PDB file of C-alpha atoms and ligand atoms in Angstrom:
ATOM      1  CA  MET A1052       0.000   0.000   0.000  1.00 88.00           C
ATOM      2  CA  ASN A1053       1.442   3.398   1.033  1.00 96.00           C
ATOM      3  CA  PRO A1054       4.459   3.760   3.314  1.00 96.00           C
ATOM      4  CA  PRO A1055       3.198   4.944   6.734  1.00 97.00           C
ATOM      5  CA  ILE A1056       3.633   8.600   7.676  1.00 98.00           C
ATOM      6  CA  ARG A1057       4.291   8.808  11.417  1.00 97.00           C
ATOM      7  CA  ASP A1058       6.881  11.485  12.019  1.00 97.00           C
ATOM      8  CA  TRP A1059       5.442  14.889  11.175  1.00 98.00           C
ATOM      9  CA  ALA A1060       8.297  17.063  12.465  1.00 97.00           C
ATOM     10  CA  GLY A1061       9.501  19.245   9.597  1.00 96.00           C
ATOM     11  CA  ARG A1062       7.256  17.502   7.037  1.00 98.00           C
ATOM     12  CA  ARG A1063       6.042  19.955   4.382  1.00 98.00           C
ATOM     13  CA  VAL A1064       2.270  19.642   4.059  1.00 98.00           C
ATOM     14  CA  TRP A1065      -0.111  21.670   1.897  1.00 98.00           C
ATOM     15  CA  VAL A1066      -3.747  21.469   3.035  1.00 98.00           C
ATOM     16  CA  ILE A1067      -6.205  22.832   0.465  1.00 98.00           C
ATOM     17  CA  GLY A1068      -9.646  23.565   1.876  1.00 98.00           C
ATOM     18  CA  ALA A1069      -8.231  24.527   5.264  1.00 98.00           C
ATOM     19  CA  SER A1070     -10.234  27.633   6.170  1.00 98.00           C
ATOM     20  CA  SER A1071     -12.844  25.591   8.077  1.00 98.00           C
ATOM     21  CA  GLY A1072     -13.999  22.109   8.975  1.00 98.00           C
ATOM     22  CA  ILE A1073     -11.905  19.004   8.422  1.00 98.00           C
ATOM     23  CA  GLY A1074      -9.079  20.767   6.557  1.00 98.00           C
ATOM     24  CA  ALA A1075      -8.699  23.428   9.265  1.00 98.00           C
ATOM     25  CA  ALA A1076      -8.664  20.842  12.054  1.00 98.00           C
ATOM     26  CA  LEU A1077      -6.148  18.699  10.163  1.00 98.00           C
ATOM     27  CA  ALA A1078      -3.854  21.683   9.525  1.00 98.00           C
ATOM     28  CA  GLN A1079      -3.944  22.599  13.220  1.00 98.00           C
ATOM     29  CA  ALA A1080      -3.314  19.017  14.345  1.00 98.00           C
ATOM     30  CA  LEU A1081      -0.322  18.744  11.992  1.00 98.00           C
ATOM     31  CA  LEU A1082       1.075  22.101  13.120  1.00 98.00           C
ATOM     32  CA  GLY A1083       0.790  20.786  16.687  1.00 98.00           C
ATOM     33  CA  ARG A1084       2.937  17.803  15.647  1.00 98.00           C
ATOM     34  CA  GLY A1085       5.657  20.011  14.198  1.00 97.00           C
ATOM     35  CA  ALA A1086       4.807  19.843  10.490  1.00 98.00           C
ATOM     36  CA  ARG A1087       5.486  22.791   8.189  1.00 98.00           C
ATOM     37  CA  VAL A1088       2.026  23.606   6.880  1.00 98.00           C
ATOM     38  CA  THR A1089       0.629  25.800   4.128  1.00 98.00           C
ATOM     39  CA  VAL A1090      -3.115  26.380   4.300  1.00 98.00           C
ATOM     40  CA  SER A1091      -5.234  27.275   1.280  1.00 98.00           C
ATOM     41  CA  ALA A1092      -8.837  28.151   0.475  1.00 98.00           C
ATOM     42  CA  ARG A1093     -10.556  31.294  -0.808  1.00 98.00           C
ATOM     43  CA  ARG A1094     -11.045  33.152   2.534  1.00 98.00           C
ATOM     44  CA  GLU A1095      -7.679  34.562   3.545  1.00 98.00           C
ATOM     45  CA  ASP A1096      -8.873  35.956   6.908  1.00 98.00           C
ATOM     46  CA  ALA A1097     -10.240  32.563   7.949  1.00 98.00           C
ATOM     47  CA  LEU A1098      -6.968  30.901   6.906  1.00 98.00           C
ATOM     48  CA  ARG A1099      -5.002  33.378   9.038  1.00 98.00           C
ATOM     49  CA  ASP A1100      -7.222  32.518  12.026  1.00 98.00           C
ATOM     50  CA  VAL A1101      -6.542  28.792  11.488  1.00 98.00           C
ATOM     51  CA  VAL A1102      -2.764  29.240  11.701  1.00 98.00           C
ATOM     52  CA  ALA A1103      -2.760  31.978  14.377  1.00 97.00           C
ATOM     53  CA  GLY A1104       0.025  31.253  16.862  1.00 94.00           C
ATOM     54  CA  HIS A1105       2.102  29.364  14.283  1.00 96.00           C
ATOM     55  CA  PRO A1106       4.398  31.977  12.730  1.00 92.00           C
ATOM     56  CA  GLY A1107       6.081  29.373  10.485  1.00 91.00           C
ATOM     57  CA  ALA A1108       2.828  28.434   8.772  1.00 98.00           C
ATOM     58  CA  ARG A1109       2.129  29.798   5.316  1.00 98.00           C
ATOM     59  CA  VAL A1110      -1.166  31.083   3.933  1.00 98.00           C
ATOM     60  CA  ALA A1111      -1.936  30.892   0.207  1.00 98.00           C
ATOM     61  CA  ALA A1112      -5.460  32.065  -0.587  1.00 98.00           C
ATOM     62  CA  PHE A1113      -6.939  31.218  -3.985  1.00 98.00           C
ATOM     63  CA  ASP A1114      -9.913  29.602  -5.658  1.00 98.00           C
ATOM     64  CA  LEU A1115      -9.042  25.976  -6.471  1.00 98.00           C
ATOM     65  CA  THR A1116     -11.259  26.087  -9.562  1.00 98.00           C
ATOM     66  CA  ASP A1117      -8.826  28.683 -10.987  1.00 98.00           C
ATOM     67  CA  LEU A1118      -5.972  26.483 -12.253  1.00 98.00           C
ATOM     68  CA  SER A1119      -3.594  29.365 -12.943  1.00 98.00           C
ATOM     69  CA  ALA A1120      -4.055  30.608  -9.348  1.00 98.00           C
ATOM     70  CA  PHE A1121      -3.274  27.090  -8.117  1.00 98.00           C
ATOM     71  CA  THR A1122      -0.117  26.742 -10.231  1.00 98.00           C
ATOM     72  CA  GLN A1123       1.100  30.152  -9.088  1.00 98.00           C
ATOM     73  CA  ALA A1124       0.649  29.098  -5.440  1.00 98.00           C
ATOM     74  CA  ARG A1125       2.378  25.774  -6.194  1.00 98.00           C
ATOM     75  CA  ASP A1126       5.361  27.563  -7.735  1.00 98.00           C
ATOM     76  CA  GLU A1127       5.641  29.965  -4.775  1.00 98.00           C
ATOM     77  CA  LEU A1128       5.517  27.029  -2.380  1.00 97.00           C
ATOM     78  CA  CYS A1129       8.194  25.124  -4.291  1.00 97.00           C
ATOM     79  CA  ALA A1130      10.403  28.217  -4.264  1.00 97.00           C
ATOM     80  CA  ALA A1131       9.941  28.567  -0.485  1.00 97.00           C
ATOM     81  CA  TRP A1132      10.161  24.893   0.542  1.00 97.00           C
ATOM     82  CA  GLY A1133      12.091  23.232  -2.296  1.00 95.00           C
ATOM     83  CA  VAL A1134      10.058  20.049  -1.836  1.00 96.00           C
ATOM     84  CA  ILE A1135       6.394  19.364  -1.043  1.00 98.00           C
ATOM     85  CA  ASP A1136       5.926  16.120   0.917  1.00 98.00           C
ATOM     86  CA  LEU A1137       2.125  15.883   1.081  1.00 98.00           C
ATOM     87  CA  VAL A1138      -0.830  17.669  -0.519  1.00 98.00           C
ATOM     88  CA  VAL A1139      -4.260  17.154   1.052  1.00 99.00           C
ATOM     89  CA  PHE A1140      -7.292  18.045  -1.070  1.00 99.00           C
ATOM     90  CA  SER A1141     -10.088  18.789   1.392  1.00 98.00           C
ATOM     91  CA  ALA A1142     -11.793  21.627  -0.523  1.00 98.00           C
ATOM     92  CA  GLY A1143     -15.335  20.760  -1.455  1.00 98.00           C
ATOM     93  CA  ALA A1144     -18.952  21.795  -1.485  1.00 98.00           C
ATOM     94  CA  TYR A1145     -22.271  20.095  -0.833  1.00 97.00           C
ATOM     95  CA  ALA A1146     -25.775  20.906  -1.981  1.00 95.00           C
ATOM     96  CA  ALA A1147     -28.655  18.622  -1.057  1.00 93.00           C
ATOM     97  CA  MET A1148     -30.451  17.674  -4.261  1.00 94.00           C
ATOM     98  CA  ARG A1149     -33.250  15.225  -4.867  1.00 94.00           C
ATOM     99  CA  ALA A1150     -33.773  13.960  -8.427  1.00 95.00           C
ATOM    100  CA  TRP A1151     -36.510  16.534  -9.107  1.00 96.00           C
ATOM    101  CA  GLU A1152     -34.300  19.360  -7.827  1.00 95.00           C
ATOM    102  CA  LEU A1153     -31.401  18.758 -10.246  1.00 96.00           C
ATOM    103  CA  ASP A1154     -30.124  22.063 -11.549  1.00 96.00           C
ATOM    104  CA  ALA A1155     -27.460  22.344 -14.250  1.00 97.00           C
ATOM    105  CA  ALA A1156     -25.708  25.396 -12.780  1.00 97.00           C
ATOM    106  CA  LYS A1157     -25.501  23.857  -9.285  1.00 96.00           C
ATOM    107  CA  ILE A1158     -24.327  20.524 -10.721  1.00 97.00           C
ATOM    108  CA  GLY A1159     -21.571  22.320 -12.652  1.00 98.00           C
ATOM    109  CA  ARG A1160     -20.356  24.144  -9.532  1.00 98.00           C
ATOM    110  CA  LEU A1161     -20.189  20.931  -7.488  1.00 98.00           C
ATOM    111  CA  ILE A1162     -18.360  19.051 -10.240  1.00 98.00           C
ATOM    112  CA  ASP A1163     -15.908  21.949 -10.635  1.00 98.00           C
ATOM    113  CA  ILE A1164     -14.833  22.153  -6.998  1.00 98.00           C
ATOM    114  CA  ASN A1165     -15.254  18.516  -5.933  1.00 98.00           C
ATOM    115  CA  LEU A1166     -13.809  16.823  -9.001  1.00 98.00           C
ATOM    116  CA  THR A1167     -12.433  18.876 -11.902  1.00 98.00           C
ATOM    117  CA  ALA A1168     -10.366  21.192  -9.689  1.00 98.00           C
ATOM    118  CA  PRO A1169      -8.565  18.502  -7.644  1.00 98.00           C
ATOM    119  CA  MET A1170      -7.990  16.446 -10.808  1.00 98.00           C
ATOM    120  CA  ALA A1171      -6.551  19.414 -12.720  1.00 98.00           C
ATOM    121  CA  ALA A1172      -4.381  20.448  -9.765  1.00 98.00           C
ATOM    122  CA  THR A1173      -3.134  16.878  -9.354  1.00 98.00           C
ATOM    123  CA  ALA A1174      -2.160  16.794 -13.020  1.00 98.00           C
ATOM    124  CA  THR A1175       0.287  19.626 -12.318  1.00 98.00           C
ATOM    125  CA  LEU A1176       1.652  17.996  -9.139  1.00 98.00           C
ATOM    126  CA  ILE A1177       2.511  14.569 -10.548  1.00 98.00           C
ATOM    127  CA  PRO A1178       5.416  15.758 -12.761  1.00 97.00           C
ATOM    128  CA  LEU A1179       6.717  17.674  -9.751  1.00 97.00           C
ATOM    129  CA  PHE A1180       6.538  14.606  -7.477  1.00 97.00           C
ATOM    130  CA  LEU A1181       8.157  12.409 -10.143  1.00 97.00           C
ATOM    131  CA  GLN A1182      10.949  14.962 -10.475  1.00 96.00           C
ATOM    132  CA  GLN A1183      11.477  15.246  -6.708  1.00 94.00           C
ATOM    133  CA  GLY A1184      11.464  11.448  -6.433  1.00 94.00           C
ATOM    134  CA  GLY A1185       8.421  11.067  -4.198  1.00 96.00           C
ATOM    135  CA  GLY A1186       5.541  12.743  -2.435  1.00 98.00           C
ATOM    136  CA  ALA A1187       2.046  11.969  -1.224  1.00 98.00           C
ATOM    137  CA  LEU A1188      -1.464  12.988  -2.228  1.00 98.00           C
ATOM    138  CA  ALA A1189      -4.591  12.675  -0.091  1.00 98.00           C
ATOM    139  CA  PHE A1190      -8.123  13.181  -1.389  1.00 99.00           C
ATOM    140  CA  VAL A1191     -11.037  13.822   0.953  1.00 98.00           C
ATOM    141  CA  ALA A1192     -13.971  12.149  -0.818  1.00 98.00           C
ATOM    142  CA  SER A1193     -16.955  10.779   1.165  1.00 98.00           C
ATOM    143  CA  VAL A1194     -18.865   7.637   1.985  1.00 98.00           C
ATOM    144  CA  ALA A1195     -21.567   9.321  -0.139  1.00 97.00           C
ATOM    145  CA  GLY A1196     -19.462   8.180  -3.089  1.00 98.00           C
ATOM    146  CA  TYR A1197     -19.855   4.478  -2.249  1.00 98.00           C
ATOM    147  CA  ARG A1198     -23.354   4.085  -3.714  1.00 97.00           C
ATOM    148  CA  GLY A1199     -26.374   6.216  -4.593  1.00 97.00           C
ATOM    149  CA  LEU A1200     -27.987   7.961  -1.609  1.00 96.00           C
ATOM    150  CA  PRO A1201     -31.012  10.244  -1.278  1.00 92.00           C
ATOM    151  CA  LYS A1202     -30.337  14.006  -1.507  1.00 93.00           C
ATOM    152  CA  ALA A1203     -26.920  13.348  -3.038  1.00 95.00           C
ATOM    153  CA  ALA A1204     -27.972  13.384  -6.708  1.00 96.00           C
ATOM    154  CA  ALA A1205     -25.126  15.782  -7.607  1.00 97.00           C
ATOM    155  CA  TYR A1206     -22.742  15.516  -4.637  1.00 97.00           C
ATOM    156  CA  GLY A1207     -22.622  11.691  -4.604  1.00 98.00           C
ATOM    157  CA  PRO A1208     -21.455  11.324  -8.226  1.00 98.00           C
ATOM    158  CA  THR A1209     -18.627  13.846  -7.668  1.00 98.00           C
ATOM    159  CA  LYS A1210     -17.368  11.836  -4.696  1.00 98.00           C
ATOM    160  CA  ALA A1211     -17.790   8.477  -6.472  1.00 98.00           C
ATOM    161  CA  ALA A1212     -15.648   9.825  -9.298  1.00 98.00           C
ATOM    162  CA  LEU A1213     -13.057  11.207  -6.879  1.00 98.00           C
ATOM    163  CA  ILE A1214     -12.782   7.771  -5.235  1.00 98.00           C
ATOM    164  CA  ASN A1215     -12.266   6.195  -8.651  1.00 98.00           C
ATOM    165  CA  PHE A1216      -9.642   8.850  -9.497  1.00 98.00           C
ATOM    166  CA  ALA A1217      -7.701   8.150  -6.289  1.00 98.00           C
ATOM    167  CA  GLU A1218      -7.827   4.379  -6.928  1.00 98.00           C
ATOM    168  CA  THR A1219      -6.535   4.854 -10.460  1.00 98.00           C
ATOM    169  CA  LEU A1220      -3.768   7.188  -9.329  1.00 98.00           C
ATOM    170  CA  HIS A1221      -2.699   4.730  -6.647  1.00 98.00           C
ATOM    171  CA  LEU A1222      -2.329   1.956  -9.228  1.00 98.00           C
ATOM    172  CA  ASP A1223      -0.101   4.143 -11.395  1.00 98.00           C
ATOM    173  CA  LEU A1224       1.851   6.066  -8.786  1.00 98.00           C
ATOM    174  CA  ALA A1225       2.560   3.682  -5.896  1.00 97.00           C
ATOM    175  CA  PRO A1226       5.136   1.736  -7.966  1.00 96.00           C
ATOM    176  CA  ARG A1227       6.786   5.087  -8.741  1.00 96.00           C
ATOM    177  CA  GLY A1228       7.204   6.029  -5.080  1.00 96.00           C
ATOM    178  CA  ILE A1229       4.237   8.423  -4.855  1.00 98.00           C
ATOM    179  CA  SER A1230       1.647   7.672  -2.166  1.00 98.00           C
ATOM    180  CA  VAL A1231      -2.059   8.222  -2.790  1.00 98.00           C
ATOM    181  CA  PHE A1232      -4.429   8.213   0.205  1.00 98.00           C
ATOM    182  CA  LEU A1233      -8.228   8.238   0.082  1.00 98.00           C
ATOM    183  CA  VAL A1234     -10.216   9.742   2.978  1.00 98.00           C
ATOM    184  CA  ASN A1235     -13.899   8.788   3.238  1.00 98.00           C
ATOM    185  CA  PRO A1236     -15.519  10.453   6.253  1.00 98.00           C
ATOM    186  CA  GLY A1237     -19.028   9.793   7.513  1.00 98.00           C
ATOM    187  CA  PHE A1238     -20.858  12.775   9.057  1.00 97.00           C
ATOM    188  CA  VAL A1239     -18.591  15.499  10.481  1.00 98.00           C
ATOM    189  CA  GLU A1240     -19.905  18.595  12.249  1.00 97.00           C
ATOM    190  CA  THR A1241     -18.649  21.397   9.975  1.00 98.00           C
ATOM    191  CA  PRO A1242     -20.163  24.388   8.138  1.00 96.00           C
ATOM    192  CA  MET A1243     -20.920  21.933   5.311  1.00 96.00           C
ATOM    193  CA  THR A1244     -23.337  19.887   7.404  1.00 95.00           C
ATOM    194  CA  ALA A1245     -24.695  22.779   9.514  1.00 94.00           C
ATOM    195  CA  ASP A1246     -27.883  23.073   7.428  1.00 90.00           C
ATOM    196  CA  ASN A1247     -28.716  19.357   7.432  1.00 90.00           C
ATOM    197  CA  ASN A1248     -32.235  19.062   8.821  1.00 86.00           C
ATOM    198  CA  PHE A1249     -32.034  15.370   9.700  1.00 87.00           C
ATOM    199  CA  ARG A1250     -30.322  13.418  12.468  1.00 88.00           C
ATOM    200  CA  MET A1251     -26.804  12.639  11.326  1.00 93.00           C
ATOM    201  CA  PRO A1252     -25.800   9.196  12.606  1.00 93.00           C
ATOM    202  CA  ALA A1253     -22.418   8.858  14.353  1.00 95.00           C
ATOM    203  CA  LEU A1254     -21.650  12.568  13.912  1.00 96.00           C
ATOM    204  CA  ILE A1255     -18.059  13.422  14.902  1.00 98.00           C
ATOM    205  CA  SER A1256     -16.156  16.682  15.377  1.00 98.00           C
ATOM    206  CA  PRO A1257     -13.616  17.986  12.838  1.00 98.00           C
ATOM    207  CA  GLN A1258     -10.902  17.396  15.464  1.00 98.00           C
ATOM    208  CA  GLN A1259     -11.908  13.725  15.715  1.00 98.00           C
ATOM    209  CA  ALA A1260     -11.854  13.521  11.917  1.00 98.00           C
ATOM    210  CA  ALA A1261      -8.358  15.034  11.873  1.00 98.00           C
ATOM    211  CA  GLU A1262      -7.124  12.454  14.412  1.00 98.00           C
ATOM    212  CA  GLU A1263      -8.652   9.653  12.313  1.00 98.00           C
ATOM    213  CA  ILE A1264      -6.811  10.954   9.256  1.00 98.00           C
ATOM    214  CA  ILE A1265      -3.506  11.199  11.119  1.00 98.00           C
ATOM    215  CA  ALA A1266      -4.021   7.642  12.396  1.00 98.00           C
ATOM    216  CA  GLY A1267      -4.721   6.594   8.797  1.00 98.00           C
ATOM    217  CA  PHE A1268      -1.460   8.123   7.587  1.00 98.00           C
ATOM    218  CA  ALA A1269       0.318   6.255  10.386  1.00 98.00           C
ATOM    219  CA  ARG A1270      -1.238   2.935   9.263  1.00 97.00           C
ATOM    220  CA  GLY A1271      -0.082   3.609   5.707  1.00 97.00           C
ATOM    221  CA  GLY A1272      -3.015   1.890   4.008  1.00 95.00           C
ATOM    222  CA  PHE A1273      -4.950   3.393   1.114  1.00 98.00           C
ATOM    223  CA  GLU A1274      -8.424   4.245   2.397  1.00 98.00           C
ATOM    224  CA  MET A1275      -9.260   5.905   5.712  1.00 98.00           C
ATOM    225  CA  HIS A1276     -12.979   5.660   6.509  1.00 98.00           C
ATOM    226  CA  PHE A1277     -14.486   6.789   9.783  1.00 98.00           C
ATOM    227  CA  PRO A1278     -16.135   6.658  12.213  1.00 98.00           C
ATOM    228  CA  ARG A1279     -16.069   2.911  11.828  1.00 97.00           C
ATOM    229  CA  ARG A1280     -19.254   2.373  13.852  1.00 97.00           C
ATOM    230  CA  PHE A1281     -21.012   4.048  10.894  1.00 96.00           C
ATOM    231  CA  THR A1282     -18.802   3.325   7.903  1.00 98.00           C
ATOM    232  CA  ARG A1283     -18.586  -0.425   8.448  1.00 96.00           C
ATOM    233  CA  TRP A1284     -22.373  -0.608   7.866  1.00 95.00           C
ATOM    234  CA  LEU A1285     -21.982   1.395   4.675  1.00 96.00           C
ATOM    235  CA  LYS A1286     -19.217  -0.956   3.569  1.00 96.00           C
ATOM    236  CA  LEU A1287     -21.624  -3.843   4.120  1.00 96.00           C
ATOM    237  CA  LEU A1288     -24.447  -2.092   2.228  1.00 96.00           C
ATOM    238  CA  ARG A1289     -22.019  -1.601  -0.639  1.00 95.00           C
ATOM    239  CA  LEU A1290     -21.806  -5.380  -1.090  1.00 97.00           C
ATOM    240  CA  LEU A1291     -25.549  -6.006  -1.254  1.00 98.00           C
ATOM    241  CA  PRO A1292     -27.481  -6.699  -4.468  1.00 98.00           C
ATOM    242  CA  TYR A1293     -29.455  -3.662  -5.676  1.00 97.00           C
ATOM    243  CA  ARG A1294     -32.890  -5.002  -4.708  1.00 97.00           C
ATOM    244  CA  LEU A1295     -31.814  -5.340  -1.074  1.00 97.00           C
ATOM    245  CA  TYR A1296     -29.713  -2.165  -1.103  1.00 97.00           C
ATOM    246  CA  PHE A1297     -32.553   0.047  -2.392  1.00 97.00           C
ATOM    247  CA  ALA A1298     -35.042  -1.461   0.074  1.00 96.00           C
ATOM    248  CA  LEU A1299     -32.741  -0.945   3.075  1.00 96.00           C
ATOM    249  CA  VAL A1300     -31.773   2.623   2.116  1.00 95.00           C
ATOM    250  CA  ARG A1301     -35.435   3.564   1.540  1.00 95.00           C
ATOM    251  CA  ARG A1302     -36.355   2.103   4.919  1.00 94.00           C
ATOM    252  CA  GLY A1303     -33.370   3.659   6.736  1.00 90.00           C
ATOM    253  CA  THR A1304     -33.733   7.165   5.306  1.00 89.00           C
ATOM    254  CA  GLY A1305     -37.455   7.398   4.677  1.00 85.00           C
ATOM    255  CA  ALA A1306     -36.702   8.396   1.070  1.00 81.00           C
TER     256      ALA A1306
HETATM  257  N1  LIG B 903     -18.681  17.325   6.882  1.00 64.48           N
HETATM  258  C1  LIG B 903     -18.987  16.093   6.491  1.00 64.48           C
HETATM  259  O1  LIG B 903     -19.859  15.441   7.059  1.00 64.48           O
HETATM  260  C2  LIG B 903     -18.228  15.466   5.349  1.00 64.48           C
HETATM  261  C3  LIG B 903     -18.440  14.100   5.120  1.00 64.48           C
HETATM  262  C4  LIG B 903     -17.766  13.477   4.078  1.00 64.48           C
HETATM  263  C5  LIG B 903     -16.896  14.202   3.295  1.00 64.48           C
HETATM  264  N2  LIG B 903     -16.722  15.534   3.515  1.00 64.48           N
HETATM  265  C6  LIG B 903     -15.784  16.254   2.649  1.00 64.48           C
HETATM  266  O2  LIG B 903     -14.781  16.823   3.442  1.00 64.48           O
HETATM  267  C7  LIG B 903     -14.228  17.952   2.777  1.00 64.48           C
HETATM  268  C8  LIG B 903     -14.180  19.111   3.758  1.00 64.48           C
HETATM  269  O3  LIG B 903     -15.525  19.462   4.089  1.00 64.48           O
HETATM  270  P1  LIG B 903     -15.913  20.090   5.503  1.00 64.48           P
HETATM  271  O4  LIG B 903     -16.993  19.267   6.053  1.00 64.48           O
HETATM  272  O5  LIG B 903     -14.691  20.343   6.278  1.00 64.48           O
HETATM  273  O6  LIG B 903     -16.622  21.441   5.009  1.00 64.48           O
HETATM  274  P2  LIG B 903     -16.232  22.959   5.125  1.00 64.48           P
HETATM  275  O7  LIG B 903     -15.947  23.342   6.525  1.00 64.48           O
HETATM  276  O8  LIG B 903     -17.303  23.680   4.374  1.00 64.48           O
HETATM  277  O9  LIG B 903     -14.848  23.045   4.317  1.00 64.48           O
HETATM  278  C9  LIG B 903     -14.776  23.157   2.938  1.00 64.48           C
HETATM  279  C10 LIG B 903     -13.442  23.828   2.610  1.00 64.48           C
HETATM  280  O10 LIG B 903     -13.323  23.905   1.190  1.00 64.48           O
HETATM  281  C11 LIG B 903     -12.933  25.229   0.855  1.00 64.48           C
HETATM  282  N3  LIG B 903     -13.392  25.533  -0.486  1.00 64.48           N
HETATM  283  C12 LIG B 903     -14.657  25.464  -0.967  1.00 64.48           C
HETATM  284  N4  LIG B 903     -14.691  25.881  -2.244  1.00 64.48           N
HETATM  285  C13 LIG B 903     -13.399  26.220  -2.564  1.00 64.48           C
HETATM  286  C14 LIG B 903     -12.794  26.729  -3.738  1.00 64.48           C
HETATM  287  N5  LIG B 903     -13.496  26.981  -4.847  1.00 64.48           N
HETATM  288  N6  LIG B 903     -11.463  26.943  -3.714  1.00 64.48           N
HETATM  289  C15 LIG B 903     -10.723  26.702  -2.609  1.00 64.48           C
HETATM  290  N7  LIG B 903     -11.249  26.215  -1.468  1.00 64.48           N
HETATM  291  C16 LIG B 903     -12.578  25.984  -1.456  1.00 64.48           C
HETATM  292  C17 LIG B 903     -13.613  26.093   1.910  1.00 64.48           C
HETATM  293  O11 LIG B 903     -12.991  27.340   2.072  1.00 64.48           O
HETATM  294  P3  LIG B 903     -13.386  28.738   1.395  1.00 64.48           P
HETATM  295  O12 LIG B 903     -14.862  28.886   1.482  1.00 64.48           O
HETATM  296  O13 LIG B 903     -12.619  29.723   2.228  1.00 64.48           O
HETATM  297  O14 LIG B 903     -12.867  28.663  -0.001  1.00 64.48           O
HETATM  298  C18 LIG B 903     -13.351  25.237   3.153  1.00 64.48           C
HETATM  299  O15 LIG B 903     -12.051  25.481   3.634  1.00 64.48           O
HETATM  300  C19 LIG B 903     -15.117  18.214   1.569  1.00 64.48           C
HETATM  301  O16 LIG B 903     -14.500  17.696   0.412  1.00 64.48           O
HETATM  302  C20 LIG B 903     -16.372  17.411   1.875  1.00 64.48           C
HETATM  303  O17 LIG B 903     -17.050  17.018   0.718  1.00 64.48           O
HETATM  304  C21 LIG B 903     -17.356  16.176   4.527  1.00 64.48           C
END
C-alpha cells in the first residue's frame, strides 16, 4: 500500500480547503505535531485565524477552480520549501439535491470544486513529485461516493468519481514512489453539514476527523474511513445486491 507517515516534524504539508472544517482541524493538528504547513482556500482571513500562533505556517489564498491561481501558489511554495511532501485536497462543497431538484448550474459548480479542480491540480503535481522522487497525495472524498444515496444526486457522483480517481492514481503512482491516500468520512460537524435538517448518525467533530486521518497516515493503508461504527455498515451495504440495497436505504432514510 502506502508507506506509513508517522513522524510529522519538519514535514512539508499543503492542506487545500483549510479555512474551516476538516481541513482546518487537520492543519492545526499537523502544526501541533511540528509539520510545516501551508493552508489554502478562498477566505484569507479565515486561513489566518486557522494558523494563528504558528508563525512558520504559510497562507496561500486562492480559488481551487482557478488552475492558474493554483499553479502560481504551487510555484511559490516550491520556491519557499524546495520540496512538497504531502498535498491534502479537502476543498469541497455540498448541496442537497433530490432527483426533481437537479439544476445544471448547481451541478456544474459541485463538479468543478469537488472533481475537476482537484484532478486538474493533481495533473500539475505529478510531474513535480516524479521529479522530486516522491511525495504523497490525499483526497477527501466521502462515503456518499460508495453508492447512490437520497439528496446526493449531484454531490454523490462527484465523490464516487473522486474515489475512482484516487484508486486509479494509486495503481499508477505507488510503484513510482508516490503515495495516494483516500479519505472517506461519515458525518462530520462542519459548516458543510450545519444546514442538514435530519439526524446525522455517528456525527463526529472535525478534530476527531483530523485524528482519524492522522491515524490513517500512520497505518499507511490506502483508504481511511471513519467513524467505523457508521462506515462499516456502509461498507456492508455496498456489497448487497441492488434489490436489497434500495429497500434498506429507503427504509433507513425514509426516502
Ligand atoms: N462534513 C462532512 O460530514 C463530510 C463528510 C464526508 C466528506 N466531507 C468532505 O470533506 C471535505 C471538507 O468538508 P468540511 O466538512 O470540512 O466542510 P467545510 O468546513 O465547508 O470546508 C470546505 C473547505 O473547502 C474550501 N473551499 C470550498 N470551495 C473552494 C474553492 N473553490 N477553492 C478553494 N477552497 C474551497 C472552503 O474554504 P473557502 O470557502 O474559504 O474557499 C473550506 O475550507 C469536503 O470535500 C467534503 O465534501 C465532509
